[in-house]
Coordinates of C-alpha atoms and ligand atoms in Angstrom, one line a residue:
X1 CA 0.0 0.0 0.0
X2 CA 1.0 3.5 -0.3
X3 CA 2.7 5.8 2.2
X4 CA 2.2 9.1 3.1
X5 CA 5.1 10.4 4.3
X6 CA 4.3 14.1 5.2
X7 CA 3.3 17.3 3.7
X8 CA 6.2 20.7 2.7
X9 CA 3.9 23.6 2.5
X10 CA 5.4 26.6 0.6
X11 CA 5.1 30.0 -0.7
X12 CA 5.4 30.5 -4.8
X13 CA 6.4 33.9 -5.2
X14 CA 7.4 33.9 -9.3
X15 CA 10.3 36.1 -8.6
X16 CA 11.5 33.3 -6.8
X17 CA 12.3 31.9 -10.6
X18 CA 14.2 34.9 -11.1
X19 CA 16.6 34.6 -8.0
X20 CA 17.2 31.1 -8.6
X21 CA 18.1 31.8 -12.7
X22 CA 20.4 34.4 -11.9
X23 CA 21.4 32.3 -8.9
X24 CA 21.1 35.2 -6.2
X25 CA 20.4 32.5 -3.2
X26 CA 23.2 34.4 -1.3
X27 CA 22.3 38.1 -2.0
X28 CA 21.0 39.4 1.1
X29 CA 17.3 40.0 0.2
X30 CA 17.0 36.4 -0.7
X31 CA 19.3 34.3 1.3
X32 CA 17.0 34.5 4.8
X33 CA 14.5 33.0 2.4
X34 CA 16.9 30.3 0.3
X35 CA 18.5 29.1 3.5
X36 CA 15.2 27.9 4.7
X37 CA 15.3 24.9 2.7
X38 CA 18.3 22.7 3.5
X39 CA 16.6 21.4 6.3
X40 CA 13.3 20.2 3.9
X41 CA 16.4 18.8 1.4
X42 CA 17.7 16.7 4.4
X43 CA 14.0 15.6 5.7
X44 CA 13.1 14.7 1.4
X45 CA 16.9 12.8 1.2
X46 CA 15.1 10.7 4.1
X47 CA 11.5 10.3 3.2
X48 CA 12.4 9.4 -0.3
X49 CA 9.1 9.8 -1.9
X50 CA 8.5 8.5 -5.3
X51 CA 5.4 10.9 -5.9
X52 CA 4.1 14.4 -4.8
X53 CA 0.7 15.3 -4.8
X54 CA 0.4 18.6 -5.2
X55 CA -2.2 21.6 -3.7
X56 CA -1.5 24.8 -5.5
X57 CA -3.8 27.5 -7.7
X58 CA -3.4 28.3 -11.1
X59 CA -3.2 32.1 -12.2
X60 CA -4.4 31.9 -15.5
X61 CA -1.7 29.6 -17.5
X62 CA -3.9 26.5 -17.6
X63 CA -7.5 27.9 -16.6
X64 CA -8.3 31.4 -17.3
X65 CA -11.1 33.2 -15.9
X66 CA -13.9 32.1 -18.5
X67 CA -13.9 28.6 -17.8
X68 CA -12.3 28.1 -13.8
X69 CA -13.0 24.8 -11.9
X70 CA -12.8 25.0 -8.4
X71 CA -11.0 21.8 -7.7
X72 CA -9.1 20.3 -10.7
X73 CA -7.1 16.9 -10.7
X74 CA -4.3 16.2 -13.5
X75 CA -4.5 12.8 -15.0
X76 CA -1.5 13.2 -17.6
X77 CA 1.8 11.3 -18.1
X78 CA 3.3 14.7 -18.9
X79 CA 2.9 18.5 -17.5
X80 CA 4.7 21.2 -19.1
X81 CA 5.5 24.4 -17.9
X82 CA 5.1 27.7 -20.0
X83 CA 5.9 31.3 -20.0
X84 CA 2.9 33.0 -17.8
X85 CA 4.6 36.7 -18.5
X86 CA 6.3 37.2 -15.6
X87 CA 9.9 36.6 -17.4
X88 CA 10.8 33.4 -15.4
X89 CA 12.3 30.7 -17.4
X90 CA 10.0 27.7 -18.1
X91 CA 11.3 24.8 -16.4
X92 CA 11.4 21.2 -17.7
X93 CA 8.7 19.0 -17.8
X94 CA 7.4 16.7 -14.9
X95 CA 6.3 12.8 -15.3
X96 CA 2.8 12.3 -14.0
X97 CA 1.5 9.6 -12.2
X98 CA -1.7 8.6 -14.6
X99 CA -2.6 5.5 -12.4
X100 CA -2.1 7.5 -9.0
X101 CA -4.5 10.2 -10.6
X102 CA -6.9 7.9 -12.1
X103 CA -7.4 6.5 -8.7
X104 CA -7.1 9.7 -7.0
X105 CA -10.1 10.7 -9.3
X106 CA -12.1 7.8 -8.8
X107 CA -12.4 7.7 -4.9
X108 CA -12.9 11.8 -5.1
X109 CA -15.6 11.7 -7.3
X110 CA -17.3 8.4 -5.2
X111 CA -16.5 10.9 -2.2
X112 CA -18.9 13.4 -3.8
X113 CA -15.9 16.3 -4.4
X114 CA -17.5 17.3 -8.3
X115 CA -13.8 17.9 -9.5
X116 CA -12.3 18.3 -13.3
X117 CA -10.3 15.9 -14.8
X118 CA -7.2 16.9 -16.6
X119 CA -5.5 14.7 -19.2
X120 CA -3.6 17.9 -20.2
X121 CA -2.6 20.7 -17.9
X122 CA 0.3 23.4 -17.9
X123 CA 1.4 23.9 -14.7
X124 CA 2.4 27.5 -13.4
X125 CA 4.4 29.3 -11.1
X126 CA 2.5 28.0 -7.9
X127 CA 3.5 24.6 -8.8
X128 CA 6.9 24.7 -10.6
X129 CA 9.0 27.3 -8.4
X130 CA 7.9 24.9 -4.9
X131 CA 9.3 22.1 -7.1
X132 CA 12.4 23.8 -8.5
X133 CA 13.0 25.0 -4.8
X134 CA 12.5 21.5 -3.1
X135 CA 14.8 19.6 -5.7
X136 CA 17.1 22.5 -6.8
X137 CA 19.9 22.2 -9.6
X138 CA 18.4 20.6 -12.8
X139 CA 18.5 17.1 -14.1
X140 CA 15.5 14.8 -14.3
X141 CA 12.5 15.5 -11.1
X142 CA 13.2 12.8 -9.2
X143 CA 9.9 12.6 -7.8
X144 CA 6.3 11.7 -10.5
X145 CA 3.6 15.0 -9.7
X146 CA -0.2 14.5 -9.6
X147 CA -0.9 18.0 -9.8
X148 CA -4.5 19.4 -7.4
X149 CA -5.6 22.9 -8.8
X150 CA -8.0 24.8 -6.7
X151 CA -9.5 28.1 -7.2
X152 CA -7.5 31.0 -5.4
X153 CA -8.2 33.2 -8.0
X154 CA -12.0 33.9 -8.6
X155 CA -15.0 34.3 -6.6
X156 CA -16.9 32.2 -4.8
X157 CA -13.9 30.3 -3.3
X158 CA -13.9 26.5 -1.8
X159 CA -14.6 26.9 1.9
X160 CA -11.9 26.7 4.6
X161 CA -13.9 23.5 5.2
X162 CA -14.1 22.4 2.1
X163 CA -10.3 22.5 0.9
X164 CA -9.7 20.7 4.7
X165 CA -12.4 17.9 3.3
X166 CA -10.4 18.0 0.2
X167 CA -7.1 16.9 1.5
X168 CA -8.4 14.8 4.2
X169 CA -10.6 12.9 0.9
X170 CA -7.0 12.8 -0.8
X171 CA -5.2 11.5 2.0
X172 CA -7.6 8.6 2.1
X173 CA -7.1 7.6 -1.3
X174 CA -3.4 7.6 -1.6
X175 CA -2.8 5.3 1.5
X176 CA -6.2 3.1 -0.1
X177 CA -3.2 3.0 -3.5
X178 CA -2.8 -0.5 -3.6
X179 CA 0.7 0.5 -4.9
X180 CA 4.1 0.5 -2.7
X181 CA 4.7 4.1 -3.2
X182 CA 6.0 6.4 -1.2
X183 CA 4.2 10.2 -1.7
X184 CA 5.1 13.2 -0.4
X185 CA 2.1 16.2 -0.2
X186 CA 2.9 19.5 -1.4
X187 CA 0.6 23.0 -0.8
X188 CA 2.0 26.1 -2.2
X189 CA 0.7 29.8 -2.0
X190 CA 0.9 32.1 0.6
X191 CA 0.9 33.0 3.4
X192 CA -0.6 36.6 3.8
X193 CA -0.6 38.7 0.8
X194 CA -2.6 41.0 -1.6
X195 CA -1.7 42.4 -4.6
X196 CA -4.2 44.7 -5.5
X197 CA -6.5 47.5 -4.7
X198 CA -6.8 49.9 -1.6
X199 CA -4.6 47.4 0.4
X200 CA -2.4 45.8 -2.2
X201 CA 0.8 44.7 0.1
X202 CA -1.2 44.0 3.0
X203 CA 0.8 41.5 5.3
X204 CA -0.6 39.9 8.8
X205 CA 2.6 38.6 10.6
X206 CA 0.2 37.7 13.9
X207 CA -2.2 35.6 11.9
X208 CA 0.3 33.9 9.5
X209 CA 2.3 32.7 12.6
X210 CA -1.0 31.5 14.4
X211 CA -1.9 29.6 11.1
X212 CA 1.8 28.1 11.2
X213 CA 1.4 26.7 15.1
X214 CA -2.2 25.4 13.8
X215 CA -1.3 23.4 11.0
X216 CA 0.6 21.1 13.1
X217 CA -1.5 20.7 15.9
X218 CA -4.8 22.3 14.8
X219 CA -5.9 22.9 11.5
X220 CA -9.3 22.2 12.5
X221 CA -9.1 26.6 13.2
X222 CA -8.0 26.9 10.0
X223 CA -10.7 25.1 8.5
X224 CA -13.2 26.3 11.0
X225 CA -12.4 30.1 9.2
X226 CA -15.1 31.9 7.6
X227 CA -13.5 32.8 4.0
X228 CA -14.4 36.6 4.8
X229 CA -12.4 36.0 7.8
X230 CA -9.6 34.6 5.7
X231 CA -9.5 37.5 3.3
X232 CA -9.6 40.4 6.0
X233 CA -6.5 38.4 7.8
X234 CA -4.3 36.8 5.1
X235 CA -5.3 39.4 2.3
X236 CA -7.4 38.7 -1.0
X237 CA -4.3 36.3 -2.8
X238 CA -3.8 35.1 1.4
X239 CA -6.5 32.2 0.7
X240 CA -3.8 30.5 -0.8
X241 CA -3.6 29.3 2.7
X242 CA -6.2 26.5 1.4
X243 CA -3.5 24.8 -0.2
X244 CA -1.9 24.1 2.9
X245 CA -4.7 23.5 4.8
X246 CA -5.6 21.0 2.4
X247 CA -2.5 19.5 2.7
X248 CA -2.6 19.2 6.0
X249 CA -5.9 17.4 5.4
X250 CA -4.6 14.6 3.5
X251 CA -2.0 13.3 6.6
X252 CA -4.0 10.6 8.5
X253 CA -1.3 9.3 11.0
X254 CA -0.1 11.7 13.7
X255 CA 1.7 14.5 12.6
X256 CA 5.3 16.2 13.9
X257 CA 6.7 19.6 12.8
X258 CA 10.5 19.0 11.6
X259 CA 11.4 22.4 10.1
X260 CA 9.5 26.1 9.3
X261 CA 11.2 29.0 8.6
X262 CA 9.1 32.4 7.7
X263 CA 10.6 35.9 6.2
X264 CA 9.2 39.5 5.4
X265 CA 8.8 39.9 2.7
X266 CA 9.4 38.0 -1.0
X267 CA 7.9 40.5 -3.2
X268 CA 4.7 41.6 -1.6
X269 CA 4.3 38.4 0.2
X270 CA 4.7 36.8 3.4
X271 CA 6.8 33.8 2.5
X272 CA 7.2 30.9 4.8
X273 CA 8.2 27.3 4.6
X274 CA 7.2 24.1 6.5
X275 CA 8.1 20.3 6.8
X276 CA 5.9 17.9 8.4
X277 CA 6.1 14.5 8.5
X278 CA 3.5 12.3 9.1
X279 CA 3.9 8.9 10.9
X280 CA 1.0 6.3 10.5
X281 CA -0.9 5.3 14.6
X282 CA 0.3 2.3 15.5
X283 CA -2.6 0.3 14.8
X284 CA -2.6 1.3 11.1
X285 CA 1.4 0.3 11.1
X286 CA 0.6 -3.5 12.6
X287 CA -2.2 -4.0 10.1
X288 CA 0.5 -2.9 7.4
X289 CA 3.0 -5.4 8.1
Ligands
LIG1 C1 3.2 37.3 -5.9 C2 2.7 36.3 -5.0 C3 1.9 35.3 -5.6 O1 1.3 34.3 -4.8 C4 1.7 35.2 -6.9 O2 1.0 34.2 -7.4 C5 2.2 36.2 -7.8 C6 2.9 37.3 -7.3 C7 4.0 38.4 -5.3 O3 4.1 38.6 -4.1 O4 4.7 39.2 -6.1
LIG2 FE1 -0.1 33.1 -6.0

């Protein structure tokens, strides 16, 4: 059967993809933010997962505002990156996981989630720069993708409660894989941030640090959130928090923190970083063996 072996929730600032091109990890403005993730390289050199499933929201490469699914699923062998505007280089492609999404698909839909199925999909910023972050210096992605879109970009938004039930839903069905993989859970976005109108560069330090000690120990707050509450504390492009909430959803066993790191600012955002790893109850790991 298949592991979960925690969740790496992460910001995706796209000037991130600048930094790393012109390889500025050690200029000051961007080294308090690069030197965050030796400690998630250590904890991934461990956990060795042969898969990430991963939260993020599109901004218009793949799903544009005329036709926008709220939840979205990628069922392709292949997801190619491509140039969104921002002047990042594209990055290379990523192998998919057709029989992990297939199934992922299956036991969503039977869960009642209404979600669209993808046999193509570009993937963005929100899902490329997490990836070129976590497994930094080119070569082949050592890890397959099964890409989860969810709409952070037009209203009416999933629930806090809803993206929680979303990830706990996923988590479900990857340890139900009857394959002997080992996945890793990604959520990218975030934390507090808006980008436009009267209070474009708004950033809530207090609430993104109370949403970091919550997602370890209780996201059930997070999801409890009202989504006008959610958009007066983190900021209109701050519901990005879903993706790490639904993250969070989708570990079943008991959770520890290994490694966070937050910095103000990337750009206008609130960027922060966190590893947790999830370890099955022991029940679960007798009736594995
Ligand atoms: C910025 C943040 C985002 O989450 C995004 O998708 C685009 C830009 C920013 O802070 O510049
Ligand atoms: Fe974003």
């Amino acid at each position: 059967m298949a592991t979960i072996t925690g969740a790496i929730m992460s910001s995706h600032v796209p000037s991130i993809g600048g930094a790393i091109a012109k390889g500025l990890q050690q200029d000051p403005y961007w080294k308090p933010f690069f030197d965050g993730f030796p400690p998630a390289h250590a904890w991934l050199a461990k956990a060795k997962p042969d898969v990430a499933v991963v939260f993020y929201n599109d901004h218009g490469l793949n799903f544009f505002l005329d036709k926008l699914p709220t939840f979205a699923v990628g069922a392709a062998p292949e997801y190619r990156n491509a140039d969104e505007g921002w002047g990042i280089p594209t990055v290379r492609p990523f192998n998919g996981d057709p029989a992990l999404s297939w199934h992922l698909i299956d036991s969503l839909v039977a869960d009642e989630f209404d979600i669209t199925m993808c046999q193509e999909m570009l993937v963005d910023h929100a899902l490329t720069l997490p990836m070129a972050l976590l497994w930094p210096g080119g070569g082949e992605w050592p890890v397959r993708i099964v890409p989860i879109a969810m709409n952070h970009v037009q209203y009416p938004l999933p629930s806090p409660r809803r993206s929680y039930h979303l990830g706990q839903a996923v988590g479900r069905a990857i340890e139900a894989w009857d394959e002997d993989a080992r996945v890793v859970v990604l959520g990218t976005g975030g934390l507090s941030h808006q980008l436009d109108g009267p209070r474009a560069g708004f950033i809530n330090k207090a609430f993104d640090l109370m949403c970091m000690d919550a997602i370890v120990d209780d996201p059930g707050r997070l999801a409890r959130l009202s989504m006008l509450e959610l958009v007066r504390e983190a900021g209109a492009q701050g519901t990005e928090l879903m993706t790490w909430v639904a993250a969070r959803g989708a570990l079943t066993g008991s959770v520890s923190k290994i490694h966070s790191n937050y910095h103000i600012p990337i750009s206008n955002t609130a960027a922060a970083l966190m590893v947790l790893e999830n370890r099955a109850p022991p029940a679960a790991r007798v009736l594995a063996a």
